CSV table of C-alpha atoms and ligand atoms in Angstrom, one decimal:
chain,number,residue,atom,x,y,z
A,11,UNK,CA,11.9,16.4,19.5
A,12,UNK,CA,12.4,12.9,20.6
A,13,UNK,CA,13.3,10.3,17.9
A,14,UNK,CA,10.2,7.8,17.1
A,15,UNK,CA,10.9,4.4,16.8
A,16,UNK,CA,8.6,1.5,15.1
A,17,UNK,CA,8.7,-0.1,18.6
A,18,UNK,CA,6.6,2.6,19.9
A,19,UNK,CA,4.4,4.2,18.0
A,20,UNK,CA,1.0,1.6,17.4
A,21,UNK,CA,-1.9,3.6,18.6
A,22,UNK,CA,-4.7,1.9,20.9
A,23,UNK,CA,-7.5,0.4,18.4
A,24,UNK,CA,-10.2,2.1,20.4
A,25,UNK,CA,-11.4,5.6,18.5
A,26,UNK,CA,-12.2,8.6,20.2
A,27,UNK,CA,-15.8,7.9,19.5
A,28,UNK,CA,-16.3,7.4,23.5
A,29,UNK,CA,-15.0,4.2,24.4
A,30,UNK,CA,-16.1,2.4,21.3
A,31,UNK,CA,-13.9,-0.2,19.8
A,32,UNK,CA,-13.6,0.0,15.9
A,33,UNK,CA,-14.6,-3.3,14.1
A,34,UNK,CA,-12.7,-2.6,11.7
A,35,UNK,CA,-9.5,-4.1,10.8
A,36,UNK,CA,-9.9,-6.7,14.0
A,37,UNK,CA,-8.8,-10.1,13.2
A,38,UNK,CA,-11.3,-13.0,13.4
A,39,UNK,CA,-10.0,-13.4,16.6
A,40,UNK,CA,-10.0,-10.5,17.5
A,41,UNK,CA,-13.3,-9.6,16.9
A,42,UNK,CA,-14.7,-13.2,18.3
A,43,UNK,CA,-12.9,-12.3,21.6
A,44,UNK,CA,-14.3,-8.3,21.7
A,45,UNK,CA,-17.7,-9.9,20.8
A,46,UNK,CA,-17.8,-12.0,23.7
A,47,UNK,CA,-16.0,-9.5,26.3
A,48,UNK,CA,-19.7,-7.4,25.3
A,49,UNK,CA,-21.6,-10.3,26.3
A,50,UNK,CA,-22.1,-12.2,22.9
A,51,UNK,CA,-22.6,-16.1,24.0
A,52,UNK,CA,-19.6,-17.5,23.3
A,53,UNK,CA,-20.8,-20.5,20.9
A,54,UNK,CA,-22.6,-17.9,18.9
A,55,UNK,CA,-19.1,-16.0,18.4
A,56,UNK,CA,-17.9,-17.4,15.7
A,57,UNK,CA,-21.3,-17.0,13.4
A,58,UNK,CA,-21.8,-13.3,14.8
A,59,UNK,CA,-18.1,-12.9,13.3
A,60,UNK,CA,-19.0,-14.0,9.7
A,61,UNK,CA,-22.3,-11.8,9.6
A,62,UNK,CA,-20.3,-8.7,10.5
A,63,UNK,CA,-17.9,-9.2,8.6
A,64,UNK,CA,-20.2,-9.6,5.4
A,65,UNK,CA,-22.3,-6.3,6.7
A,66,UNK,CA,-19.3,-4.4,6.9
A,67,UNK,CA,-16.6,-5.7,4.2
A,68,UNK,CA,-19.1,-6.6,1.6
A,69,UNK,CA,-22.3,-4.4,1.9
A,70,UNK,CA,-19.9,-1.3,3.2
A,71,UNK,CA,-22.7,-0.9,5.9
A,72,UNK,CA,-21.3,1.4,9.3
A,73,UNK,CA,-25.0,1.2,11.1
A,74,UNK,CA,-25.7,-1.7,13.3
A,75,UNK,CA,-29.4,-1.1,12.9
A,76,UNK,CA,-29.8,-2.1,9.4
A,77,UNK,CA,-28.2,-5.5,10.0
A,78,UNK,CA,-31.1,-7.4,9.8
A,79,UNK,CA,-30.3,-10.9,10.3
A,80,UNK,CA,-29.2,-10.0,13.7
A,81,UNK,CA,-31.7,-9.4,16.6
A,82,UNK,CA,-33.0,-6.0,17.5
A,83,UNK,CA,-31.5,-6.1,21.1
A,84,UNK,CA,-28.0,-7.4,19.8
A,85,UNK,CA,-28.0,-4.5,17.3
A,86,UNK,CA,-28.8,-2.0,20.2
A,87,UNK,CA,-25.8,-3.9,22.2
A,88,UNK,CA,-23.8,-3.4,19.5
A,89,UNK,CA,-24.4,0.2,18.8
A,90,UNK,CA,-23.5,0.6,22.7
A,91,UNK,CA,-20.2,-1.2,22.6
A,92,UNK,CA,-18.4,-0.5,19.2
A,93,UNK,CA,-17.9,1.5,15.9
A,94,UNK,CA,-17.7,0.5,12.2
A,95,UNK,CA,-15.7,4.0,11.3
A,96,UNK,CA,-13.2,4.9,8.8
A,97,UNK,CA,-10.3,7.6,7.9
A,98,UNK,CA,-12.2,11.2,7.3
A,99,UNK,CA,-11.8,12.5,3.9
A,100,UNK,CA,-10.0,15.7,3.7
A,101,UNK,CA,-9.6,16.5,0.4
A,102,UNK,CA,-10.5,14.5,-3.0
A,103,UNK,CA,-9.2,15.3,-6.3
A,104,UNK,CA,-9.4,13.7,-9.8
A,105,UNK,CA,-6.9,14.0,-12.1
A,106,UNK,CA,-8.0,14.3,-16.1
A,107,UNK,CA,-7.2,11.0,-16.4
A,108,UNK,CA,-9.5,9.9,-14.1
A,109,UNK,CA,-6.9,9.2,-11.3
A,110,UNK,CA,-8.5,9.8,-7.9
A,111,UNK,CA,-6.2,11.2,-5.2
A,112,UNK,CA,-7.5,10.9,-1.3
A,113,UNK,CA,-5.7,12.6,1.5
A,114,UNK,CA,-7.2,11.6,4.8
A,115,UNK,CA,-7.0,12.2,8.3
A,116,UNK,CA,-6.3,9.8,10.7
A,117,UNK,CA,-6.3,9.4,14.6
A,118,UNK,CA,-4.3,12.3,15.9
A,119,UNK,CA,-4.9,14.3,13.1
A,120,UNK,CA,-2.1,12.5,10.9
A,121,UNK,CA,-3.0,12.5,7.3
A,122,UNK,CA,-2.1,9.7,4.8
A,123,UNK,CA,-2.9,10.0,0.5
A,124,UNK,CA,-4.7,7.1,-0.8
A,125,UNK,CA,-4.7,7.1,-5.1
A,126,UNK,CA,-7.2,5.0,-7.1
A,127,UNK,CA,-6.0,3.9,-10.7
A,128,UNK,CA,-8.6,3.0,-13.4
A,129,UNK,CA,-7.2,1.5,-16.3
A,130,UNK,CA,-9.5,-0.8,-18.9
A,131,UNK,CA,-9.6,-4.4,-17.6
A,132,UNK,CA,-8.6,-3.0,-13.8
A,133,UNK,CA,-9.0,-0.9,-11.0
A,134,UNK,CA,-6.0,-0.5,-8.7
A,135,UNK,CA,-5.8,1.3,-5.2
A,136,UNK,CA,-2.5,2.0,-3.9
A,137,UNK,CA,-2.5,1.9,-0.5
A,138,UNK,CA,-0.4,3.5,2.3
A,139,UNK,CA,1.2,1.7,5.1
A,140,UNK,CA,2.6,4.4,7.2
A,141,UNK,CA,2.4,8.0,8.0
A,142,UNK,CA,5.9,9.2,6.3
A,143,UNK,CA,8.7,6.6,6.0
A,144,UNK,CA,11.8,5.7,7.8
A,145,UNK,CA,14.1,5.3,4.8
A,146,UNK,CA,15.3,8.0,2.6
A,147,UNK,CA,15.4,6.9,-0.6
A,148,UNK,CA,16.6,10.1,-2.4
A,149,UNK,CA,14.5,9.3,-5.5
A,150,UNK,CA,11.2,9.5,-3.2
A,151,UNK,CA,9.0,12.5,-2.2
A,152,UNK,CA,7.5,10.2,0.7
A,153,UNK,CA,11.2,9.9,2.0
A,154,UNK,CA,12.2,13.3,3.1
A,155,UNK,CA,9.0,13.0,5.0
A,156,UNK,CA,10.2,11.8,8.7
A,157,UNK,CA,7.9,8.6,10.1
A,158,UNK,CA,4.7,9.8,12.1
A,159,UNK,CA,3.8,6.1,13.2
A,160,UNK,CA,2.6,3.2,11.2
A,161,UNK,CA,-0.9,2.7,10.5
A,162,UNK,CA,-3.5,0.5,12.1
A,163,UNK,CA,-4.9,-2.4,10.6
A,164,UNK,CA,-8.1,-0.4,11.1
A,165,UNK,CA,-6.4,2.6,8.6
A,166,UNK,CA,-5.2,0.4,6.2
A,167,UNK,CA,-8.3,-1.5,5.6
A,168,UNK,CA,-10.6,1.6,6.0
A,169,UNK,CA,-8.5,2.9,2.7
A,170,UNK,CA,-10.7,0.0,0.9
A,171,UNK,CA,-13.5,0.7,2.2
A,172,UNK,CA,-13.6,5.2,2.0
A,173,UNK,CA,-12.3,3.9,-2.0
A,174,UNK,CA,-15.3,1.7,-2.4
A,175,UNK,CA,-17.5,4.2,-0.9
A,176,UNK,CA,-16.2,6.6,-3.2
A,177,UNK,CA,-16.9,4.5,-6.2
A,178,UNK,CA,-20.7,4.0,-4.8
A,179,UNK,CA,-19.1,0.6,-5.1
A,180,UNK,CA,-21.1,-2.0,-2.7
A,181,UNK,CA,-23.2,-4.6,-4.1
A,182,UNK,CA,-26.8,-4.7,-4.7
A,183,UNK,CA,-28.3,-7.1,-2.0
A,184,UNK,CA,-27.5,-11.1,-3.5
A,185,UNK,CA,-25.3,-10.0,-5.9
A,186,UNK,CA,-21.6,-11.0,-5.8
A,187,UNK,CA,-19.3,-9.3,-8.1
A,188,UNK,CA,-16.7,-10.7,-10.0
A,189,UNK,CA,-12.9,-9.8,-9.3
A,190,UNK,CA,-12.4,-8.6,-13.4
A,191,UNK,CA,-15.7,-6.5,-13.1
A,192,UNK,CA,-14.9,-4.8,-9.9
A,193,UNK,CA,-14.0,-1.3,-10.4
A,194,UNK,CA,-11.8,-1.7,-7.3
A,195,UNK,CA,-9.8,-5.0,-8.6
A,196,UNK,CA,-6.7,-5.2,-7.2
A,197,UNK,CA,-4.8,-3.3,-4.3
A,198,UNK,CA,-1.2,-2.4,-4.0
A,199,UNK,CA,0.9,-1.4,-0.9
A,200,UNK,CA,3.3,1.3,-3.3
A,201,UNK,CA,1.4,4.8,-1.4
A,202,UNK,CA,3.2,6.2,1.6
A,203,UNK,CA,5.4,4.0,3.6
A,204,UNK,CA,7.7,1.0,3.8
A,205,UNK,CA,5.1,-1.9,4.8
A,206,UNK,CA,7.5,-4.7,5.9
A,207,UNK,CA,8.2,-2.3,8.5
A,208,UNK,CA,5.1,-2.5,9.8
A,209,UNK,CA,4.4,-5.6,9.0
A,210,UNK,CA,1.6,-7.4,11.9
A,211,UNK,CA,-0.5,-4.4,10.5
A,212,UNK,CA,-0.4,-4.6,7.1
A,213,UNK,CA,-0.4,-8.7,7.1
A,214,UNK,CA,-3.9,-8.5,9.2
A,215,UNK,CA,-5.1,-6.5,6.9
A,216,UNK,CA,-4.3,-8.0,4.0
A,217,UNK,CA,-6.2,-11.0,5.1
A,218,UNK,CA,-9.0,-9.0,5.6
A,219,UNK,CA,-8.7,-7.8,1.8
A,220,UNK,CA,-8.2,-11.5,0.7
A,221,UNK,CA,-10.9,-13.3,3.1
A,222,UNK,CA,-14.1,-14.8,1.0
A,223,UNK,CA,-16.3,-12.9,4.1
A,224,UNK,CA,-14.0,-10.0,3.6
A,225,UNK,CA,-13.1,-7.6,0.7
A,226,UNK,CA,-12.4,-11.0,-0.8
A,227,UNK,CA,-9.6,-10.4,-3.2
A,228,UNK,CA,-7.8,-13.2,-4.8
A,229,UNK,CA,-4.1,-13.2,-3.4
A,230,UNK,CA,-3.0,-12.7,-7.0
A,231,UNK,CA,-4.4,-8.9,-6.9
A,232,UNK,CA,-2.4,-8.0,-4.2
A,233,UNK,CA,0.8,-6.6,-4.8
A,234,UNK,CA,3.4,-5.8,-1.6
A,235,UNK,CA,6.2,-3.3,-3.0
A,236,UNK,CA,9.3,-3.5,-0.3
A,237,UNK,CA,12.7,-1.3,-1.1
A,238,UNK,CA,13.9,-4.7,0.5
A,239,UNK,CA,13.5,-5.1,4.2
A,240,UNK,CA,15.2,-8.9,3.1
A,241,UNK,CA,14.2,-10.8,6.8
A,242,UNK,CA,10.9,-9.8,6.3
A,243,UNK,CA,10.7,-11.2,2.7
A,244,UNK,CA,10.4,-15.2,3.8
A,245,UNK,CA,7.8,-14.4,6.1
A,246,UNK,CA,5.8,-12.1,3.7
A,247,UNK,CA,5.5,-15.3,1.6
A,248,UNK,CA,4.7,-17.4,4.4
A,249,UNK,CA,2.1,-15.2,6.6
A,250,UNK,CA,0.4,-12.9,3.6
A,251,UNK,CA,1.2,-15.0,0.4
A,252,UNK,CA,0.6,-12.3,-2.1
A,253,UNK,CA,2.8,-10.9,-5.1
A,254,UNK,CA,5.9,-9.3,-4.6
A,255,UNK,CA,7.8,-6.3,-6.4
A,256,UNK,CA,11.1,-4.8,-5.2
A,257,UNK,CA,11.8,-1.5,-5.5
A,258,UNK,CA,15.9,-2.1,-7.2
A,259,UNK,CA,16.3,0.5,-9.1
A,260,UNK,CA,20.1,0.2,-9.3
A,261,UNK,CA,22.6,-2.5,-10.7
A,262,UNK,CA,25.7,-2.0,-8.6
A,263,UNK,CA,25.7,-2.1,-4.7
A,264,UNK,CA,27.5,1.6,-5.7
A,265,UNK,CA,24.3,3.0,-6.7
A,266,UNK,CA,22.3,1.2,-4.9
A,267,UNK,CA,23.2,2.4,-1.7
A,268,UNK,CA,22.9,5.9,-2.9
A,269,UNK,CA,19.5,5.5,-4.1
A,270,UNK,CA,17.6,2.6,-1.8
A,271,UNK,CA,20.2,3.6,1.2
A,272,UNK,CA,18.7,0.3,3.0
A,273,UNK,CA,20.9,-1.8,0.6
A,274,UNK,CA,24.0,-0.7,3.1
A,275,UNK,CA,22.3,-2.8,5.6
A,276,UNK,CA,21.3,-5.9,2.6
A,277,UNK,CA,22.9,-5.7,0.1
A,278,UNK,CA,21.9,-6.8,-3.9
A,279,UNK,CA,23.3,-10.2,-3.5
A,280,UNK,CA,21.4,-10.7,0.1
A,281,UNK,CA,18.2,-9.2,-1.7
A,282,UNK,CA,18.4,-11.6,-4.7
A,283,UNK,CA,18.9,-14.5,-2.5
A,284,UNK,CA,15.9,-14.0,-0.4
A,285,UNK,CA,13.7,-13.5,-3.8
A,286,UNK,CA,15.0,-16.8,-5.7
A,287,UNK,CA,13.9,-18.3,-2.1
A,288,UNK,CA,10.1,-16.9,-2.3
A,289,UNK,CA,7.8,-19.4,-2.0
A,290,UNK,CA,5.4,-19.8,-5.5
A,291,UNK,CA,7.5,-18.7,-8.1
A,292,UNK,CA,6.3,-19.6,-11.6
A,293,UNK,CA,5.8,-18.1,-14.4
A,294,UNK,CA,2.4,-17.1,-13.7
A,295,UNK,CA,3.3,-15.8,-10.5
A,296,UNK,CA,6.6,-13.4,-11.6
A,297,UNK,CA,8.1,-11.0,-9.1
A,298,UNK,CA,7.7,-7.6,-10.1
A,299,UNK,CA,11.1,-5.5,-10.3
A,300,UNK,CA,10.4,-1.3,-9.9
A,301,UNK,CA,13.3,0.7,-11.9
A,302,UNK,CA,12.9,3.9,-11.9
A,303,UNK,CA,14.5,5.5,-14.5
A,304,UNK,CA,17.5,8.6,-13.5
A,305,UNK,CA,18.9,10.3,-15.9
A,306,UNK,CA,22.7,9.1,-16.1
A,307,UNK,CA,22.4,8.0,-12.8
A,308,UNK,CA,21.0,4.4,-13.6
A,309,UNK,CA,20.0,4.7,-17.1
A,310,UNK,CA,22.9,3.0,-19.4
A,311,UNK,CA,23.0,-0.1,-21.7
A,312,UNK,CA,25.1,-1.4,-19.1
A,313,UNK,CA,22.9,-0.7,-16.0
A,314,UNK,CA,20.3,-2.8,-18.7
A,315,UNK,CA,22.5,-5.8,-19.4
A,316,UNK,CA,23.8,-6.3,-15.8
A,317,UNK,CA,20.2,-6.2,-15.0
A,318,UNK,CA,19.4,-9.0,-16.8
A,319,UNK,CA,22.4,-10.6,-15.5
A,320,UNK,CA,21.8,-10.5,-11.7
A,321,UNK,CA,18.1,-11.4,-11.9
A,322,UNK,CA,18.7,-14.6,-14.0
A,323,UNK,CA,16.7,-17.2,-12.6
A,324,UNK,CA,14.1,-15.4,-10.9
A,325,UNK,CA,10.6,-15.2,-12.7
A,326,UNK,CA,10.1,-11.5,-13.3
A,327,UNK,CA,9.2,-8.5,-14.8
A,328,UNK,CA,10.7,-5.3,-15.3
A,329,UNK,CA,8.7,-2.2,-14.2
A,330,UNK,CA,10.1,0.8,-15.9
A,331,UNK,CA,9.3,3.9,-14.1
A,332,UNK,CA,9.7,7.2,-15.7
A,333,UNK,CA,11.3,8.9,-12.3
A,334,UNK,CA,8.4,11.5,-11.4
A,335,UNK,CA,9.3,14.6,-10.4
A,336,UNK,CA,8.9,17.0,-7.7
A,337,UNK,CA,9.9,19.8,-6.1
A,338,UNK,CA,13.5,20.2,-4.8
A,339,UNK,CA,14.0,16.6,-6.5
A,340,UNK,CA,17.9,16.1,-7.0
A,341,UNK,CA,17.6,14.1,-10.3
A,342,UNK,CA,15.6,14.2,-13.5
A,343,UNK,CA,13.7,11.6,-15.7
A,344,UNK,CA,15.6,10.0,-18.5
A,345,UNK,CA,14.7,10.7,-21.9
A,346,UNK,CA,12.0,8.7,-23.1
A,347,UNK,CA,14.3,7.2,-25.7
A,348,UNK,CA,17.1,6.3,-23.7
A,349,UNK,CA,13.9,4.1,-21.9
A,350,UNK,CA,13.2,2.6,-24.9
A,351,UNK,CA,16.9,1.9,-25.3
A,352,UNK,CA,17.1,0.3,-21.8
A,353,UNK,CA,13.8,-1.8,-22.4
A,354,UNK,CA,14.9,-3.2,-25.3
A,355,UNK,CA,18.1,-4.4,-24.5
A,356,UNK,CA,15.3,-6.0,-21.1
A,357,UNK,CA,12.9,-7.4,-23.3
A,358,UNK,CA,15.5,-9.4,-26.1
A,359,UNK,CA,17.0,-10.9,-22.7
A,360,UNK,CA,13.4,-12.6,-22.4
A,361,UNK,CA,11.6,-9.7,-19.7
A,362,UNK,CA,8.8,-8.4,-20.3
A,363,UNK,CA,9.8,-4.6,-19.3
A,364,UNK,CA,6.7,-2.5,-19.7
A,365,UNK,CA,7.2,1.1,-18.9
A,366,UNK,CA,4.7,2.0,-16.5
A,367,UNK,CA,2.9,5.3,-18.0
A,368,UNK,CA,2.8,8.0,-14.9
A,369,UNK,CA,-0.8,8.4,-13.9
A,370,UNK,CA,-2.6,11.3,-11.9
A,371,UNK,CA,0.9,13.4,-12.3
A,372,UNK,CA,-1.4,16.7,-12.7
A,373,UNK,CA,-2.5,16.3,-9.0
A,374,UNK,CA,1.0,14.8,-7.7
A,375,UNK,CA,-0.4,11.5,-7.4
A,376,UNK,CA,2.0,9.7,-9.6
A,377,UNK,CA,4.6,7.1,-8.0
A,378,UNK,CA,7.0,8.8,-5.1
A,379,UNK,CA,5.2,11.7,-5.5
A,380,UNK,CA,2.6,11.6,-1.8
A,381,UNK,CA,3.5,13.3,1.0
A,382,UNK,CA,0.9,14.7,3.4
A,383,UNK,CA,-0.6,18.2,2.8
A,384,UNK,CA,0.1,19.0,6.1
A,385,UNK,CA,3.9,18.4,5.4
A,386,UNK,CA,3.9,20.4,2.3
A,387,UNK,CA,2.0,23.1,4.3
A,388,UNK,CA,5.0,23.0,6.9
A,389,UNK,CA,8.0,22.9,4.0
A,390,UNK,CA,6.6,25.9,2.7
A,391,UNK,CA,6.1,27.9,5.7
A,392,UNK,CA,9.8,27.2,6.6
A,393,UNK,CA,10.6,28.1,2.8
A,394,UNK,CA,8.6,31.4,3.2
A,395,UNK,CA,10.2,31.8,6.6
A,396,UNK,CA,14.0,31.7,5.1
A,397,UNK,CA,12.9,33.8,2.0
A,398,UNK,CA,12.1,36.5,4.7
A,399,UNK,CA,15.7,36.2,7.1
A,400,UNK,CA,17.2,35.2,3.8
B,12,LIG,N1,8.2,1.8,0.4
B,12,LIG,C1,7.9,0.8,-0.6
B,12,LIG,C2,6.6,1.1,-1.3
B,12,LIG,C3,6.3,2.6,-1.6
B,12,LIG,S1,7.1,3.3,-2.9
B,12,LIG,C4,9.0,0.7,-1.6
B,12,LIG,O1,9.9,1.5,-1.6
B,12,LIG,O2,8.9,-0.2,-2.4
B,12,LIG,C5,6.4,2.7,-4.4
B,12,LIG,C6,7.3,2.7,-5.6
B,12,LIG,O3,7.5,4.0,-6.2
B,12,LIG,C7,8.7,2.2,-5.3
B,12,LIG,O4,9.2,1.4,-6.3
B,12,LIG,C8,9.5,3.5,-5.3
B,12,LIG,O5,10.8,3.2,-5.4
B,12,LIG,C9,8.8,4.3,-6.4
B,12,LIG,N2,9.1,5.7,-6.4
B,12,LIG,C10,9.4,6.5,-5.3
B,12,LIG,N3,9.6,7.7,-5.7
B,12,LIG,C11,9.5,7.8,-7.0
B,12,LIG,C12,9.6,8.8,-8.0
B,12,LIG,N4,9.8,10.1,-7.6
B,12,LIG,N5,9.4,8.5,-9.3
B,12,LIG,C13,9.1,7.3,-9.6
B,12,LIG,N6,9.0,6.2,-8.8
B,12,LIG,C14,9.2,6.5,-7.5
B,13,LIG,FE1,10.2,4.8,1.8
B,13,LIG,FE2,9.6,3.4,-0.4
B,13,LIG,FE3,10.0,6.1,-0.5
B,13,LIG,FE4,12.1,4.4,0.0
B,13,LIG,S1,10.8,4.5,-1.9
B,13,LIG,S2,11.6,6.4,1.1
B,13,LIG,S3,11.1,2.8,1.2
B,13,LIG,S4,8.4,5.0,0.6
């Protein structure tokens, strides 16, 4: 099999739905120049781009036909030329604590998991930003999956809207809900994936999720989660603006490399720099720090205190993360005291450290834990396979 890079594996935007392009996930731009290339007049471009956008990011309609401040002939062009389409759902599950796991399939068959978190004043999607991932974080499930190829704006943005569907979610005609009462409130990029790798595709559509004629997200309930990618980190400020959290995980460059093997290429001390130079950083606006929690790998009073030590400065918070297990996983989850230990020693130092509770774990949806079905189909076959020569 031939190695895939990132260079070369972006899919066309057209679907196999005949030679229909897909509406969503274009760009403004985009859209304004695929609108006119089907013979939309091109100082009625621009207006034609804010009704579709409104029909299909915040109604959730995927007909042309019912858009009814458009003329029936421009409809019927419409319907000719393009598609409003989204991922298939292959399988759905809901975990007892209301957790809802979505594995979908893709262009060419690629699946991708999709997790939607209620809690009481939020709803949270976690989003995936590639098919597998090209690090190998030895903590993470995703990571002993190889990359596929990174997803489409088009597949990123269609995650929102097979979610919202899901939820029966789209508004009553004139009604215009609230971020707080949304039940899909905020998104993060933590699902499959490393996203500053593919970063043109997850920055267009993010701007779709934050654009008032889009999903129309505040940038504040959008949270990118990078194991630290650092040259990509200025321009994540600068191009998508939203919060940040850094999967660290490990106090000595030692450990670090072990765990978040990209830290051989930037190290802690390149890492911190590029945080303390992120563009908004208040209080308010606090970068998130993941630290998954590895039994005597990661775990000590020490690992706590110099912590503490190296993020000084830097408005943050400590995400605890109970490490989640699965199968074949090389480490185990610290005791829940010992977390307790290490958050207090986090929080007297002046962080808040709230230990994040695992959610969905009964349908593997929990943190680290998605990998395709298709993948785990595959592993097992091989297992089965060496069980029978074995
Ligand atoms: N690739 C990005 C985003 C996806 S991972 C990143 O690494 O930041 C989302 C978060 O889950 C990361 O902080 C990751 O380190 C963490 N994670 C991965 N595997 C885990 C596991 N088995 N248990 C707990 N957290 C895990
Ligand atoms: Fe990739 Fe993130 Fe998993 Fe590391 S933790 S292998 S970067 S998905």
């Amino acid at each position: 099999m031939t190695a895939i890079t990132p260079d070369n594996i972006t899919v066309p935007r057209k679907l196999l739905d005949g030679d229909k392009t897909n509406l969503v996930g274009l760009t403004r731009d985009q859209m304004r120049e695929a609108l006119i290339a089907a013979g939309t007049p091109e100082r009625q471009a621009g207006m034609r781009v804010g009704q579709l956008w409104q029909w299909i990011y915040q109604k959730g309609v995927t007909d042309f036909s019912v858009m009814t401040n458009l003329a029936k002939d421009y409809r019927a062009l419409l319907t000719e030329k393009f598609t409003i389409a989204r991922p298939e759902i292959v399988t759905r599950q809901v975990s007892s604590d209301g957790t809802r796991k979505y594995l979908l399939r893709i262009q060419g068959g690629h699946e991708v998991e999709t997790v939607y978190i209620p809690e009481e004043d939020r709803g949270t999607l976690c989003i995936s930003s590639q098919v597998g991932c090209t690090l190998t974080c030895s903590f993470c499930h995703t990571g002993t999956q190889k990359l596929v190829r990174n997803l489409t704006p088009a597949e990123i943005v269609g995650q929102i809207l097979v979610a919202r569907d899901d939820l029966g979610e789209w508004p009553k005609p004139g009604r215009h809900p609230k971020d707080e009462t949304r039940l899909l409130s905020n998104i993060v990029l933590m699902g499959m994936g490393e996203p500053l790798y593919n970063f043109e595709n997850v920055r267009d559509a993010m701007k779709i999720a934050m654009d008032a004629e889009g999903i129309s997200l505040s940038r504040r309930r959008i949270t990118l989660s990078t194991s630290g990618v650092v040259p990509e980190i200025p321009r994540a400020g600068a191009e998508i603006g939203c919060m940040l959290a850094i999967s660290f995980h490990a106090t000595t460059d030692e450990v670090r490399d072990k765990l978040v093997p990209i830290n051989n290429r930037w190290n802690i001390e390149a890492l911190l720099n590029a945080l303390r130079a992120y563009p908004k950083l208040s209080n308010s606006e606090r970068i998130t720090f993941e630290y998954v929690m590895l039994k005597g790998v990661n775990d000590s009073d020490d690992d706590a205190r110099r912590l503490v030590q190296l993020i000084k400065g830097i408005p943050a918070k400590i995400n605890l993360i109970p490490f989640n297990e699965w199968p074949g996983a090389p480490y185990e989850r610290s005791s829940n005291n010992r977390i307790r230990a290490f958050a207090d020693i986090i929080y007297k130092a002046g962080y808040a450290s709230p230990i994040r509770t695992p959610r969905g774990e009964d349908i593997m949806a929990a943190c680290g834990q998605l990998k395709s079905a298709t993948e785990r189909a595959r592993k097992s076959r091989a297992q089965i396979e060496a069980e029978i020569r074995g």
